[in-house]
Amino acid sequence: MAVWARIKNMNFKELLAVFKVFISKPRYILPTYRATIETIRICDDLYQKEHHKNGKANAFRHALWNYLICQKCFKISSSVETVRIWSDQFTGLHEKLSPNQKLAKAMDLHNNRFGQTLFKGSQLKTEAIIKLLQERMKEAFKVSKVEEIRKTKNNLVYIED
């Protein structure tokens, strides 16, 4: 399992950072884990390895992941803002610990926030959010500079075709 493999490869400083995030909201550990596993399964089924690149499938994955984290944690919290902040903290930590370049990190953070914003307490079925995000992929912007990402808030962004 990719999640467990990533955890096993973390150094002490990285593990401590993850621990600090999870200790603040221990009830969100299991829903966040389930959202992560579900996201990877869906993206593997739909896009195979393409979602690991920096294209539209990657933008889809980040938005879906954040939407599902919010959705699953909302069942515990019932606060849209609390789960949005949690999702932002957790997925932001992922970006901080990942070896991405500056543009790729900015793209991922933007698409994370896109999924969080899309949630807004809605309880769309997984099939409906997949369909909605696939429609939004058609309107995604290709970017080559961080500044271009800052100019769009209502669209997914990607780097490679």
Short mmCIF file of N, CA and C in Angstrom, two decimals, residues 50 52-59 103-104 107 140-144 157-161:
data_model
loop_
_atom_site.label_atom_id
_atom_site.label_comp_id
_atom_site.label_asym_id
_atom_site.label_seq_id
_atom_site.Cartn_x
_atom_site.Cartn_y
_atom_site.Cartn_z
N GLU A 50 -1.35 8.16 -14.99
CA GLU A 50 -1.40 9.56 -15.42
C GLU A 50 -1.61 10.53 -14.26
N HIS A 52 -0.25 10.57 -11.51
CA HIS A 52 1.00 10.81 -10.78
C HIS A 52 1.89 11.82 -11.51
N LYS A 53 1.45 12.27 -12.68
CA LYS A 53 2.18 13.28 -13.43
C LYS A 53 1.61 14.64 -13.08
N ASN A 54 1.91 15.66 -13.85
CA ASN A 54 1.43 17.01 -13.55
C ASN A 54 0.38 17.51 -14.53
N GLY A 55 -0.45 16.59 -14.99
CA GLY A 55 -1.49 16.94 -15.95
C GLY A 55 -2.86 17.10 -15.30
N LYS A 56 -3.88 17.07 -16.14
CA LYS A 56 -5.26 17.25 -15.67
C LYS A 56 -5.68 16.15 -14.70
N ALA A 57 -5.20 14.93 -14.90
CA ALA A 57 -5.55 13.83 -14.00
C ALA A 57 -5.01 14.09 -12.59
N ASN A 58 -3.85 14.71 -12.50
CA ASN A 58 -3.28 15.08 -11.20
C ASN A 58 -4.13 16.16 -10.54
N ALA A 59 -4.58 17.13 -11.32
CA ALA A 59 -5.45 18.18 -10.79
C ALA A 59 -6.74 17.56 -10.25
N LEU A 103 6.66 25.11 -8.80
CA LEU A 103 5.46 25.22 -9.63
C LEU A 103 4.51 24.06 -9.37
N ALA A 104 5.03 22.85 -9.27
CA ALA A 104 4.18 21.67 -9.02
C ALA A 104 3.52 21.77 -7.64
N MET A 107 0.74 24.30 -7.87
CA MET A 107 -0.37 23.71 -8.61
C MET A 107 -1.17 22.78 -7.69
N ALA A 140 -9.86 23.30 -17.26
CA ALA A 140 -8.61 23.51 -16.52
C ALA A 140 -7.64 24.37 -17.33
N PHE A 141 -6.84 25.15 -16.61
CA PHE A 141 -5.84 26.01 -17.23
C PHE A 141 -4.47 25.37 -17.17
N LYS A 142 -3.77 25.40 -18.29
CA LYS A 142 -2.38 24.98 -18.31
C LYS A 142 -1.53 26.18 -17.88
N VAL A 143 -0.63 25.96 -16.93
CA VAL A 143 0.21 27.04 -16.41
C VAL A 143 1.68 26.69 -16.55
N SER A 144 2.50 27.73 -16.62
CA SER A 144 3.95 27.52 -16.69
C SER A 144 4.69 28.35 -15.64
N VAL A 157 -5.90 23.71 -12.29
CA VAL A 157 -4.72 24.07 -13.08
C VAL A 157 -3.82 22.85 -13.22
N TYR A 158 -3.05 22.84 -14.32
CA TYR A 158 -2.13 21.75 -14.57
C TYR A 158 -0.91 22.28 -15.30
N ILE A 159 0.15 21.47 -15.34
CA ILE A 159 1.41 21.90 -15.96
C ILE A 159 1.64 21.21 -17.31
N GLU A 160 1.44 19.92 -17.34
CA GLU A 160 1.74 19.13 -18.55
C GLU A 160 0.46 18.62 -19.19
N ASP A 161 0.50 18.46 -20.50
CA ASP A 161 -0.63 17.84 -21.23
C ASP A 161 -0.59 16.35 -21.08
#
